[in-house]
């Protein structure tokens, strides 16, 4: 058989083909699912002589550590993010916990974004201190605040761009220059962006984290998470979190997520186009007080968005005066926007994120940070996760809701 020449492919092609090998026996093109928990091995064949901490250098032994189907997903994710390796976990939170608990220990200092995904914010500020980790939350869009927050024992900085729910951006190039100079690992949650919009490691970031449950899977039917980056860091995370935290991704979910990745680029392209049209329409609506979307010239970081984002994402947030009435209309009268948490599914979702609730349950903001949050969010933000429906139908549905 003639061997195919090696070629370099663009990301949209890698989403379909990275790590894909037809089955050697049946020549089936779709990836197989290896459901076996155990793999047999021959004693003394090097099964336990891993190269350093890299468990992927050993044969497949136990699905709690590595699994053929999960490994294929990891290879595809690493190719999409243009990184050396990736580690897949049961959920996005499991991936984030893997980063924190693998790279931090008692006496270390962690810097996070003052506004980010609620569960990650709570893990950092409410759980990590009980393990002896000092945590500082700052506005990572301001480099001077980051520099001021760095301590001699700072061992990790974690950002999120666009962040949830404000869609505030972090300048990854500027921040990575600071972290490299200080020899501090930088991780970035890029769930809202996906590799279609931004590839953080191309800007010098060390680790990129995703909730695969969201846009990357894209069908609302499988939980998963991943962290991609330098092989040395991924190997350390895999050898610690992958073995001891017990948050392994199931082979079936890995297979479902790979199926979702096959259509990631066309889905995101359509969602981003629709989101831009909807954001522009909302900005002109008389009941809408403000709209936040990186693609709008009104976004305070629109110039950064144009430099850092290939597209502007599938999430739109906005304010209205009467949030209670509008919430009830979304919940009871919308035909297309399902009133639900989560994002990134093929169907459109809407939810109200009340400022008062988030301040009580999650964010530990200073008075100055709280005032800044209120400038963006007011009493609450409606978050739209744009799906694959006709954009004209979505706008008509929103027009009915906002009547």
mmCIF file of C-alpha atoms in Angstrom:
data_model
loop_
_atom_site.group_PDB
_atom_site.id
_atom_site.type_symbol
_atom_site.label_atom_id
_atom_site.label_comp_id
_atom_site.label_asym_id
_atom_site.label_seq_id
_atom_site.Cartn_x
_atom_site.Cartn_y
_atom_site.Cartn_z
ATOM 1 C CA UNK A 1 0.000 0.000 0.000
ATOM 2 C CA UNK A 2 1.330 3.421 -0.939
ATOM 3 C CA UNK A 3 1.945 5.598 2.120
ATOM 4 C CA UNK A 4 0.190 8.961 2.054
ATOM 5 C CA UNK A 5 2.527 11.969 2.178
ATOM 6 C CA UNK A 6 2.449 14.051 5.347
ATOM 7 C CA UNK A 7 0.498 17.291 5.037
ATOM 8 C CA UNK A 8 -0.425 20.193 7.260
ATOM 9 C CA UNK A 9 -4.148 20.924 7.445
ATOM 10 C CA UNK A 10 -6.217 23.893 8.495
ATOM 11 C CA UNK A 11 -8.282 23.782 11.712
ATOM 12 C CA UNK A 12 -11.610 23.125 9.969
ATOM 13 C CA UNK A 13 -10.105 20.006 8.400
ATOM 14 C CA UNK A 14 -8.459 18.908 11.651
ATOM 15 C CA UNK A 15 -11.868 19.011 13.343
ATOM 16 C CA UNK A 16 -12.845 16.111 11.091
ATOM 17 C CA UNK A 17 -9.626 14.207 10.588
ATOM 18 C CA UNK A 18 -7.113 14.763 13.393
ATOM 19 C CA UNK A 19 -6.299 11.410 14.975
ATOM 20 C CA UNK A 20 -8.782 9.600 12.734
ATOM 21 C CA UNK A 21 -7.661 6.205 11.446
ATOM 22 C CA UNK A 22 -10.082 3.795 9.730
ATOM 23 C CA UNK A 23 -10.479 0.518 11.594
ATOM 24 C CA UNK A 24 -7.670 -1.836 10.572
ATOM 25 C CA UNK A 25 -9.998 -4.843 10.329
ATOM 26 C CA UNK A 26 -13.284 -3.464 8.988
ATOM 27 C CA UNK A 27 -12.012 -0.209 7.425
ATOM 28 C CA UNK A 28 -14.891 1.622 9.142
ATOM 29 C CA UNK A 29 -14.360 5.375 8.973
ATOM 30 C CA UNK A 30 -16.355 6.445 12.047
ATOM 31 C CA UNK A 31 -14.302 6.083 15.259
ATOM 32 C CA UNK A 32 -14.816 2.898 17.233
ATOM 33 C CA UNK A 33 -15.927 2.890 20.865
ATOM 34 C CA UNK A 34 -13.643 0.885 23.118
ATOM 35 C CA UNK A 35 -15.914 0.167 26.082
ATOM 36 C CA UNK A 36 -13.578 -2.246 27.847
ATOM 37 C CA UNK A 37 -12.368 -1.060 31.241
ATOM 38 C CA UNK A 38 -9.374 -3.386 31.154
ATOM 39 C CA UNK A 39 -6.729 -4.097 28.541
ATOM 40 C CA UNK A 40 -4.574 -7.215 28.805
ATOM 41 C CA UNK A 41 -0.803 -6.889 28.790
ATOM 42 C CA UNK A 42 2.286 -9.062 29.008
ATOM 43 C CA UNK A 43 4.288 -8.631 32.260
ATOM 44 C CA UNK A 44 7.661 -7.069 31.636
ATOM 45 C CA UNK A 45 6.744 -5.583 28.241
ATOM 46 C CA UNK A 46 7.273 -2.047 29.504
ATOM 47 C CA UNK A 47 3.680 -1.494 30.578
ATOM 48 C CA UNK A 48 4.733 0.291 33.737
ATOM 49 C CA UNK A 49 7.869 2.004 32.456
ATOM 50 C CA UNK A 50 6.243 5.270 31.525
ATOM 51 C CA UNK A 51 8.479 8.022 30.243
ATOM 52 C CA UNK A 52 8.534 10.362 33.228
ATOM 53 C CA UNK A 53 4.925 11.153 34.145
ATOM 54 C CA UNK A 54 3.402 10.528 30.734
ATOM 55 C CA UNK A 55 0.891 7.687 31.023
ATOM 56 C CA UNK A 56 0.221 7.858 27.286
ATOM 57 C CA UNK A 57 3.686 6.381 26.719
ATOM 58 C CA UNK A 58 2.514 3.079 28.258
ATOM 59 C CA UNK A 59 0.227 0.503 26.621
ATOM 60 C CA UNK A 60 -3.485 0.840 27.381
ATOM 61 C CA UNK A 61 -4.038 -0.783 30.757
ATOM 62 C CA UNK A 62 -7.021 0.607 32.622
ATOM 63 C CA UNK A 63 -9.727 2.964 31.390
ATOM 64 C CA UNK A 64 -9.467 5.077 34.542
ATOM 65 C CA UNK A 65 -6.059 6.226 33.261
ATOM 66 C CA UNK A 66 -6.241 6.008 29.480
ATOM 67 C CA UNK A 67 -8.745 4.610 26.989
ATOM 68 C CA UNK A 68 -8.343 4.237 23.210
ATOM 69 C CA UNK A 69 -11.500 6.207 22.376
ATOM 70 C CA UNK A 70 -10.762 8.936 24.906
ATOM 71 C CA UNK A 71 -7.195 9.120 23.656
ATOM 72 C CA UNK A 72 -8.400 9.666 20.105
ATOM 73 C CA UNK A 73 -10.535 12.561 21.344
ATOM 74 C CA UNK A 74 -7.534 14.028 23.185
ATOM 75 C CA UNK A 75 -5.422 13.899 20.039
ATOM 76 C CA UNK A 76 -8.096 15.709 18.066
ATOM 77 C CA UNK A 77 -8.489 18.397 20.741
ATOM 78 C CA UNK A 78 -4.732 18.949 20.889
ATOM 79 C CA UNK A 79 -4.646 19.354 17.105
ATOM 80 C CA UNK A 80 -7.521 21.858 17.186
ATOM 81 C CA UNK A 81 -5.864 23.943 19.895
ATOM 82 C CA UNK A 82 -2.436 23.644 18.244
ATOM 83 C CA UNK A 83 -0.933 22.181 21.430
ATOM 84 C CA UNK A 84 1.344 19.267 22.187
ATOM 85 C CA UNK A 85 -1.197 17.220 24.137
ATOM 86 C CA UNK A 86 -4.599 17.227 25.838
ATOM 87 C CA UNK A 87 -6.222 15.502 28.792
ATOM 88 C CA UNK A 88 -9.963 14.752 28.756
ATOM 89 C CA UNK A 89 -12.046 14.530 31.935
ATOM 90 C CA UNK A 90 -15.629 13.769 32.901
ATOM 91 C CA UNK A 91 -16.767 17.409 32.939
ATOM 92 C CA UNK A 92 -15.434 20.904 32.424
ATOM 93 C CA UNK A 93 -15.286 21.332 36.197
ATOM 94 C CA UNK A 94 -13.304 18.097 36.491
ATOM 95 C CA UNK A 95 -10.807 19.492 33.980
ATOM 96 C CA UNK A 96 -10.525 22.751 35.933
ATOM 97 C CA UNK A 97 -10.163 20.898 39.242
ATOM 98 C CA UNK A 98 -7.473 18.780 37.613
ATOM 99 C CA UNK A 99 -5.493 21.930 36.826
ATOM 100 C CA UNK A 100 -5.895 23.436 40.301
ATOM 101 C CA UNK A 101 -5.190 20.285 42.303
ATOM 102 C CA UNK A 102 -2.307 19.132 40.101
ATOM 103 C CA UNK A 103 -0.405 22.415 39.925
ATOM 104 C CA UNK A 104 -1.170 24.010 43.309
ATOM 105 C CA UNK A 105 -0.342 23.030 46.866
ATOM 106 C CA UNK A 106 -0.630 24.548 50.325
ATOM 107 C CA UNK A 107 1.260 27.836 50.498
ATOM 108 C CA UNK A 108 0.833 28.625 46.802
ATOM 109 C CA UNK A 109 -0.951 31.667 45.396
ATOM 110 C CA UNK A 110 -3.570 31.597 42.633
ATOM 111 C CA UNK A 111 -4.852 34.589 40.649
ATOM 112 C CA UNK A 112 -8.220 34.276 38.916
ATOM 113 C CA UNK A 113 -10.565 36.564 37.026
ATOM 114 C CA UNK A 114 -12.899 38.383 39.406
ATOM 115 C CA UNK A 115 -15.814 37.457 37.138
ATOM 116 C CA UNK A 116 -15.878 34.002 35.586
ATOM 117 C CA UNK A 117 -17.990 30.846 35.426
ATOM 118 C CA UNK A 118 -19.726 30.581 38.801
ATOM 119 C CA UNK A 119 -18.584 27.057 39.722
ATOM 120 C CA UNK A 120 -14.937 27.831 38.911
ATOM 121 C CA UNK A 121 -15.137 31.070 40.895
ATOM 122 C CA UNK A 122 -16.571 29.170 43.866
ATOM 123 C CA UNK A 123 -13.993 26.376 43.573
ATOM 124 C CA UNK A 124 -11.182 28.927 43.616
ATOM 125 C CA UNK A 125 -12.463 31.288 46.305
ATOM 126 C CA UNK A 126 -14.467 28.978 48.537
ATOM 127 C CA UNK A 127 -12.695 25.605 48.269
ATOM 128 C CA UNK A 128 -9.023 26.123 47.415
ATOM 129 C CA UNK A 129 -8.310 28.257 50.534
ATOM 130 C CA UNK A 130 -9.351 25.283 52.687
ATOM 131 C CA UNK A 131 -6.391 23.443 51.137
ATOM 132 C CA UNK A 132 -4.026 26.260 52.027
ATOM 133 C CA UNK A 133 -4.025 28.002 48.653
ATOM 134 C CA UNK A 134 -4.114 31.816 48.750
ATOM 135 C CA UNK A 135 -6.432 33.213 46.045
ATOM 136 C CA UNK A 136 -6.730 36.724 44.599
ATOM 137 C CA UNK A 137 -9.495 37.727 42.188
ATOM 138 C CA UNK A 138 -8.746 40.655 39.864
ATOM 139 C CA UNK A 139 -9.979 42.141 36.614
ATOM 140 C CA UNK A 140 -7.601 40.361 34.234
ATOM 141 C CA UNK A 141 -8.380 42.796 31.440
ATOM 142 C CA UNK A 142 -6.213 45.295 33.345
ATOM 143 C CA UNK A 143 -2.596 44.232 33.153
ATOM 144 C CA UNK A 144 -1.538 46.688 35.867
ATOM 145 C CA UNK A 145 -3.900 44.966 38.324
ATOM 146 C CA UNK A 146 -2.428 41.592 37.416
ATOM 147 C CA UNK A 147 1.126 42.814 37.996
ATOM 148 C CA UNK A 148 0.120 44.317 41.339
ATOM 149 C CA UNK A 149 -1.498 41.042 42.419
ATOM 150 C CA UNK A 150 1.484 38.801 41.647
ATOM 151 C CA UNK A 151 3.336 37.518 44.705
ATOM 152 C CA UNK A 152 6.579 35.544 45.088
ATOM 153 C CA UNK A 153 4.487 32.399 45.645
ATOM 154 C CA UNK A 154 2.104 32.914 42.691
ATOM 155 C CA UNK A 155 2.010 29.557 40.919
ATOM 156 C CA UNK A 156 -0.904 29.944 38.499
ATOM 157 C CA UNK A 157 -2.995 32.625 36.817
ATOM 158 C CA UNK A 158 -6.378 31.545 35.444
ATOM 159 C CA UNK A 159 -8.334 33.652 32.958
ATOM 160 C CA UNK A 160 -11.559 33.262 31.012
ATOM 161 C CA UNK A 161 -12.186 34.951 27.684
ATOM 162 C CA UNK A 162 -14.864 35.869 26.824
ATOM 163 C CA UNK A 163 -15.862 35.621 30.453
ATOM 164 C CA UNK A 164 -19.204 34.416 31.769
ATOM 165 C CA UNK A 165 -21.524 36.294 31.895
ATOM 166 C CA UNK A 166 -20.128 39.743 31.029
ATOM 167 C CA UNK A 167 -18.381 38.736 27.774
ATOM 168 C CA UNK A 168 -15.390 40.740 28.982
ATOM 169 C CA UNK A 169 -12.149 39.872 27.194
ATOM 170 C CA UNK A 170 -8.618 39.270 28.413
ATOM 171 C CA UNK A 171 -5.696 40.357 26.246
ATOM 172 C CA UNK A 172 -3.978 36.974 26.005
ATOM 173 C CA UNK A 173 -0.832 38.248 24.294
ATOM 174 C CA UNK A 174 -0.227 40.930 26.914
ATOM 175 C CA UNK A 175 -1.032 38.653 29.829
ATOM 176 C CA UNK A 176 1.126 35.794 28.547
ATOM 177 C CA UNK A 177 4.099 38.152 28.197
ATOM 178 C CA UNK A 178 3.759 38.936 31.902
ATOM 179 C CA UNK A 179 3.404 35.312 32.964
ATOM 180 C CA UNK A 180 6.321 34.131 30.837
ATOM 181 C CA UNK A 181 8.558 36.831 32.290
ATOM 182 C CA UNK A 182 7.562 35.718 35.805
ATOM 183 C CA UNK A 183 7.668 31.975 34.935
ATOM 184 C CA UNK A 184 4.061 31.553 36.066
ATOM 185 C CA UNK A 185 1.800 29.101 34.190
ATOM 186 C CA UNK A 186 -1.221 30.730 32.553
ATOM 187 C CA UNK A 187 -4.446 28.786 32.015
ATOM 188 C CA UNK A 188 -7.428 30.088 30.063
ATOM 189 C CA UNK A 189 -11.014 28.859 29.988
ATOM 190 C CA UNK A 190 -11.950 29.176 26.319
ATOM 191 C CA UNK A 191 -15.332 27.441 26.491
ATOM 192 C CA UNK A 192 -17.241 30.445 25.115
ATOM 193 C CA UNK A 193 -14.765 30.858 22.270
ATOM 194 C CA UNK A 194 -13.884 27.327 21.120
ATOM 195 C CA UNK A 195 -10.899 26.802 18.792
ATOM 196 C CA UNK A 196 -13.025 28.234 15.982
ATOM 197 C CA UNK A 197 -12.937 31.681 17.576
ATOM 198 C CA UNK A 198 -9.660 31.805 19.543
ATOM 199 C CA UNK A 199 -6.755 29.430 20.107
ATOM 200 C CA UNK A 200 -5.236 30.780 23.339
ATOM 201 C CA UNK A 201 -1.979 28.831 23.139
ATOM 202 C CA UNK A 202 -1.173 30.620 19.878
ATOM 203 C CA UNK A 203 -0.917 33.766 22.039
ATOM 204 C CA UNK A 204 1.521 32.210 24.518
ATOM 205 C CA UNK A 205 -0.952 30.641 26.967
ATOM 206 C CA UNK A 206 0.260 27.441 28.655
ATOM 207 C CA UNK A 207 -3.054 25.631 29.207
ATOM 208 C CA UNK A 208 -6.489 25.989 27.618
ATOM 209 C CA UNK A 209 -9.542 24.532 29.360
ATOM 210 C CA UNK A 210 -12.918 23.648 27.844
ATOM 211 C CA UNK A 211 -16.236 22.381 29.006
ATOM 212 C CA UNK A 212 -16.726 19.971 26.120
ATOM 213 C CA UNK A 213 -20.379 19.763 27.153
ATOM 214 C CA UNK A 214 -20.991 23.107 25.506
ATOM 215 C CA UNK A 215 -20.146 24.212 21.939
ATOM 216 C CA UNK A 216 -17.567 21.522 21.202
ATOM 217 C CA UNK A 217 -19.994 18.643 21.717
ATOM 218 C CA UNK A 218 -22.801 20.916 20.590
ATOM 219 C CA UNK A 219 -25.740 18.556 21.035
ATOM 220 C CA UNK A 220 -26.576 18.819 24.730
ATOM 221 C CA UNK A 221 -26.265 15.081 25.283
ATOM 222 C CA UNK A 222 -22.797 14.431 26.735
ATOM 223 C CA UNK A 223 -20.786 15.813 29.630
ATOM 224 C CA UNK A 224 -17.055 16.285 29.190
ATOM 225 C CA UNK A 225 -14.103 18.571 29.779
ATOM 226 C CA UNK A 226 -10.508 18.927 28.693
ATOM 227 C CA UNK A 227 -7.294 20.779 29.265
ATOM 228 C CA UNK A 228 -4.782 21.156 26.421
ATOM 229 C CA UNK A 229 -1.271 22.551 26.388
ATOM 230 C CA UNK A 230 2.377 21.740 26.823
ATOM 231 C CA UNK A 231 3.071 18.019 27.057
ATOM 232 C CA UNK A 232 5.038 18.407 30.298
ATOM 233 C CA UNK A 233 2.105 20.111 32.035
ATOM 234 C CA UNK A 234 -0.513 17.755 30.579
ATOM 235 C CA UNK A 235 1.542 14.729 31.656
ATOM 236 C CA UNK A 236 1.721 16.080 35.194
ATOM 237 C CA UNK A 237 -2.020 16.702 35.260
ATOM 238 C CA UNK A 238 -2.794 13.268 33.819
ATOM 239 C CA UNK A 239 -0.526 11.446 36.269
ATOM 240 C CA UNK A 240 -2.115 13.200 39.251
ATOM 241 C CA UNK A 241 -5.714 14.101 38.465
ATOM 242 C CA UNK A 242 -6.160 11.367 35.880
ATOM 243 C CA UNK A 243 -5.234 8.691 38.391
ATOM 244 C CA UNK A 244 -6.248 10.071 41.789
ATOM 245 C CA UNK A 245 -9.295 12.307 41.264
ATOM 246 C CA UNK A 246 -11.297 9.599 39.505
ATOM 247 C CA UNK A 247 -12.961 11.940 37.028
ATOM 248 C CA UNK A 248 -12.346 9.881 33.893
ATOM 249 C CA UNK A 249 -14.322 10.633 30.747
ATOM 250 C CA UNK A 250 -16.433 7.685 29.600
ATOM 251 C CA UNK A 251 -15.639 6.160 26.231
ATOM 252 C CA UNK A 252 -19.242 6.650 25.104
ATOM 253 C CA UNK A 253 -19.183 10.366 25.908
ATOM 254 C CA UNK A 254 -15.809 10.703 24.191
ATOM 255 C CA UNK A 255 -17.344 9.153 21.081
ATOM 256 C CA UNK A 256 -20.355 11.472 21.235
ATOM 257 C CA UNK A 257 -18.102 14.515 21.627
ATOM 258 C CA UNK A 258 -15.991 13.462 18.633
ATOM 259 C CA UNK A 259 -19.215 13.199 16.620
ATOM 260 C CA UNK A 260 -19.980 16.765 17.718
ATOM 261 C CA UNK A 261 -16.534 18.027 16.754
ATOM 262 C CA UNK A 262 -17.133 16.801 13.193
ATOM 263 C CA UNK A 263 -19.560 19.712 12.713
ATOM 264 C CA UNK A 264 -17.933 22.216 15.083
ATOM 265 C CA UNK A 265 -16.775 24.649 12.401
ATOM 266 C CA UNK A 266 -19.980 24.874 10.347
ATOM 267 C CA UNK A 267 -22.043 25.066 13.558
ATOM 268 C CA UNK A 268 -19.934 27.850 15.040
ATOM 269 C CA UNK A 269 -19.809 29.719 11.743
ATOM 270 C CA UNK A 270 -23.610 29.760 11.561
ATOM 271 C CA UNK A 271 -24.061 30.558 15.254
ATOM 272 C CA UNK A 272 -21.609 33.454 15.106
ATOM 273 C CA UNK A 273 -23.299 34.920 12.040
ATOM 274 C CA UNK A 274 -26.712 34.635 13.691
ATOM 275 C CA UNK A 275 -25.429 36.070 16.979
ATOM 276 C CA UNK A 276 -24.080 39.142 15.193
ATOM 277 C CA UNK A 277 -27.432 39.767 13.493
ATOM 278 C CA UNK A 278 -29.359 39.257 16.724
ATOM 279 C CA UNK A 279 -27.022 41.497 18.739
ATOM 280 C CA UNK A 280 -27.349 44.255 16.141
ATOM 281 C CA UNK A 281 -31.138 43.900 16.149
ATOM 282 C CA UNK A 282 -31.340 43.943 19.958
ATOM 283 C CA UNK A 283 -29.194 47.079 20.092
ATOM 284 C CA UNK A 284 -31.912 48.940 18.171
ATOM 285 C CA UNK A 285 -34.848 47.626 20.188
ATOM 286 C CA UNK A 286 -36.605 50.264 22.343
ATOM 287 C CA UNK A 287 -36.985 47.926 25.368
ATOM 288 C CA UNK A 288 -33.316 46.918 25.401
ATOM 289 C CA UNK A 289 -31.086 49.013 27.655
ATOM 290 C CA UNK A 290 -27.760 47.575 26.548
ATOM 291 C CA UNK A 291 -26.287 44.709 24.557
ATOM 292 C CA UNK A 292 -22.908 43.091 25.116
ATOM 293 C CA UNK A 293 -21.376 41.241 22.187
ATOM 294 C CA UNK A 294 -17.697 41.407 21.132
ATOM 295 C CA UNK A 295 -18.649 41.890 17.486
ATOM 296 C CA UNK A 296 -20.469 45.156 18.158
ATOM 297 C CA UNK A 297 -18.501 48.382 17.891
ATOM 298 C CA UNK A 298 -20.162 49.366 21.179
ATOM 299 C CA UNK A 299 -18.308 46.610 23.036
ATOM 300 C CA UNK A 300 -15.616 48.359 25.117
ATOM 301 C CA UNK A 301 -12.980 45.895 23.876
ATOM 302 C CA UNK A 302 -14.100 45.631 20.262
ATOM 303 C CA UNK A 303 -10.608 46.433 18.981
ATOM 304 C CA UNK A 304 -9.126 43.618 21.068
ATOM 305 C CA UNK A 305 -11.873 41.300 19.831
ATOM 306 C CA UNK A 306 -10.892 42.020 16.224
ATOM 307 C CA UNK A 307 -7.239 41.225 17.004
ATOM 308 C CA UNK A 308 -7.790 38.129 19.114
ATOM 309 C CA UNK A 309 -10.973 36.515 17.800
ATOM 310 C CA UNK A 310 -11.469 35.016 14.335
ATOM 311 C CA UNK A 311 -15.218 35.309 14.939
ATOM 312 C CA UNK A 312 -17.186 36.814 17.806
ATOM 313 C CA UNK A 313 -18.925 33.834 19.374
ATOM 314 C CA UNK A 314 -22.402 32.423 19.809
ATOM 315 C CA UNK A 315 -23.358 34.141 23.093
ATOM 316 C CA UNK A 316 -25.234 37.456 23.365
ATOM 317 C CA UNK A 317 -26.164 39.133 26.652
ATOM 318 C CA UNK A 318 -28.486 42.095 27.156
ATOM 319 C CA UNK A 319 -30.395 44.143 29.719
ATOM 320 C CA UNK A 320 -34.027 45.230 29.797
ATOM 321 C CA UNK A 321 -35.928 47.362 32.319
ATOM 322 C CA UNK A 322 -38.562 44.860 33.418
ATOM 323 C CA UNK A 323 -36.521 41.710 33.979
ATOM 324 C CA UNK A 324 -39.247 39.775 35.811
ATOM 325 C CA UNK A 325 -41.855 40.095 33.074
ATOM 326 C CA UNK A 326 -39.306 39.310 30.379
ATOM 327 C CA UNK A 327 -38.103 36.259 32.302
ATOM 328 C CA UNK A 328 -41.651 34.917 32.511
ATOM 329 C CA UNK A 329 -42.180 35.486 28.809
ATOM 330 C CA UNK A 330 -39.004 33.604 27.930
ATOM 331 C CA UNK A 331 -40.003 30.745 30.236
ATOM 332 C CA UNK A 332 -43.643 30.459 29.129
ATOM 333 C CA UNK A 333 -44.074 32.072 25.721
ATOM 334 C CA UNK A 334 -40.910 31.577 23.680
ATOM 335 C CA UNK A 335 -41.149 29.025 20.887
ATOM 336 C CA UNK A 336 -37.408 28.818 20.124
ATOM 337 C CA UNK A 337 -35.416 29.920 23.179
ATOM 338 C CA UNK A 338 -35.610 27.111 25.719
ATOM 339 C CA UNK A 339 -35.374 28.579 29.216
ATOM 340 C CA UNK A 340 -32.432 26.638 30.599
ATOM 341 C CA UNK A 341 -28.886 26.914 31.855
ATOM 342 C CA UNK A 342 -25.890 25.793 29.809
ATOM 343 C CA UNK A 343 -24.802 27.044 26.401
ATOM 344 C CA UNK A 344 -23.567 25.868 23.043
ATOM 345 C CA UNK A 345 -26.276 23.402 22.071
ATOM 346 C CA UNK A 346 -27.833 23.091 18.636
ATOM 347 C CA UNK A 347 -31.040 24.638 19.980
ATOM 348 C CA UNK A 348 -31.183 28.190 21.308
ATOM 349 C CA UNK A 349 -31.242 28.729 25.067
ATOM 350 C CA UNK A 350 -32.065 31.748 27.223
ATOM 351 C CA UNK A 351 -31.680 32.408 30.937
ATOM 352 C CA UNK A 352 -31.729 35.398 33.279
ATOM 353 C CA UNK A 353 -28.635 35.757 35.445
ATOM 354 C CA UNK A 354 -29.768 37.986 38.303
ATOM 355 C CA UNK A 355 -27.043 40.174 39.750
ATOM 356 C CA UNK A 356 -28.355 39.929 43.309
ATOM 357 C CA UNK A 357 -28.373 36.131 43.205
ATOM 358 C CA UNK A 358 -24.826 35.927 41.842
ATOM 359 C CA UNK A 359 -23.527 38.355 44.446
ATOM 360 C CA UNK A 360 -25.044 36.270 47.246
ATOM 361 C CA UNK A 361 -24.066 32.837 45.961
ATOM 362 C CA UNK A 362 -20.838 33.257 44.056
ATOM 363 C CA UNK A 363 -18.871 36.440 43.593
ATOM 364 C CA UNK A 364 -16.761 37.883 46.377
ATOM 365 C CA UNK A 365 -16.267 41.305 44.801
ATOM 366 C CA UNK A 366 -14.880 44.439 46.355
ATOM 367 C CA UNK A 367 -17.190 47.463 46.325
ATOM 368 C CA UNK A 368 -15.267 48.829 43.346
ATOM 369 C CA UNK A 369 -15.520 45.516 41.460
ATOM 370 C CA UNK A 370 -19.219 45.293 42.271
ATOM 371 C CA UNK A 371 -19.877 48.763 40.876
ATOM 372 C CA UNK A 372 -18.083 47.805 37.696
ATOM 373 C CA UNK A 373 -20.160 44.626 37.446
ATOM 374 C CA UNK A 374 -23.345 46.664 37.842
ATOM 375 C CA UNK A 375 -22.287 48.911 34.969
ATOM 376 C CA UNK A 376 -22.230 45.870 32.704
ATOM 377 C CA UNK A 377 -25.093 43.844 34.143
ATOM 378 C CA UNK A 378 -27.464 46.141 36.047
ATOM 379 C CA UNK A 379 -30.046 44.073 37.913
ATOM 380 C CA UNK A 380 -29.459 41.123 35.634
ATOM 381 C CA UNK A 381 -28.415 39.941 32.206
ATOM 382 C CA UNK A 382 -30.363 37.789 29.809
ATOM 383 C CA UNK A 383 -27.903 35.359 28.275
ATOM 384 C CA UNK A 384 -28.768 33.980 24.855
ATOM 385 C CA UNK A 385 -26.979 30.916 23.550
ATOM 386 C CA UNK A 386 -27.662 31.101 19.834
ATOM 387 C CA UNK A 387 -28.591 27.838 18.147
ATOM 388 C CA UNK A 388 -29.013 26.646 14.583
ATOM 389 C CA UNK A 389 -32.546 27.839 13.966
ATOM 390 C CA UNK A 390 -33.281 30.364 11.236
ATOM 391 C CA UNK A 391 -32.012 33.723 12.448
ATOM 392 C CA UNK A 392 -35.146 35.386 11.072
ATOM 393 C CA UNK A 393 -37.302 33.049 13.183
ATOM 394 C CA UNK A 394 -35.197 33.775 16.266
ATOM 395 C CA UNK A 395 -35.550 37.523 15.787
ATOM 396 C CA UNK A 396 -39.317 37.183 15.344
ATOM 397 C CA UNK A 397 -39.465 35.140 18.559
ATOM 398 C CA UNK A 398 -37.441 37.774 20.416
ATOM 399 C CA UNK A 399 -39.665 40.511 19.029
ATOM 400 C CA UNK A 400 -42.671 38.698 20.487
ATOM 401 C CA UNK A 401 -40.962 38.216 23.870
ATOM 402 C CA UNK A 402 -39.896 41.887 24.052
ATOM 403 C CA UNK A 403 -43.259 43.300 22.979
#
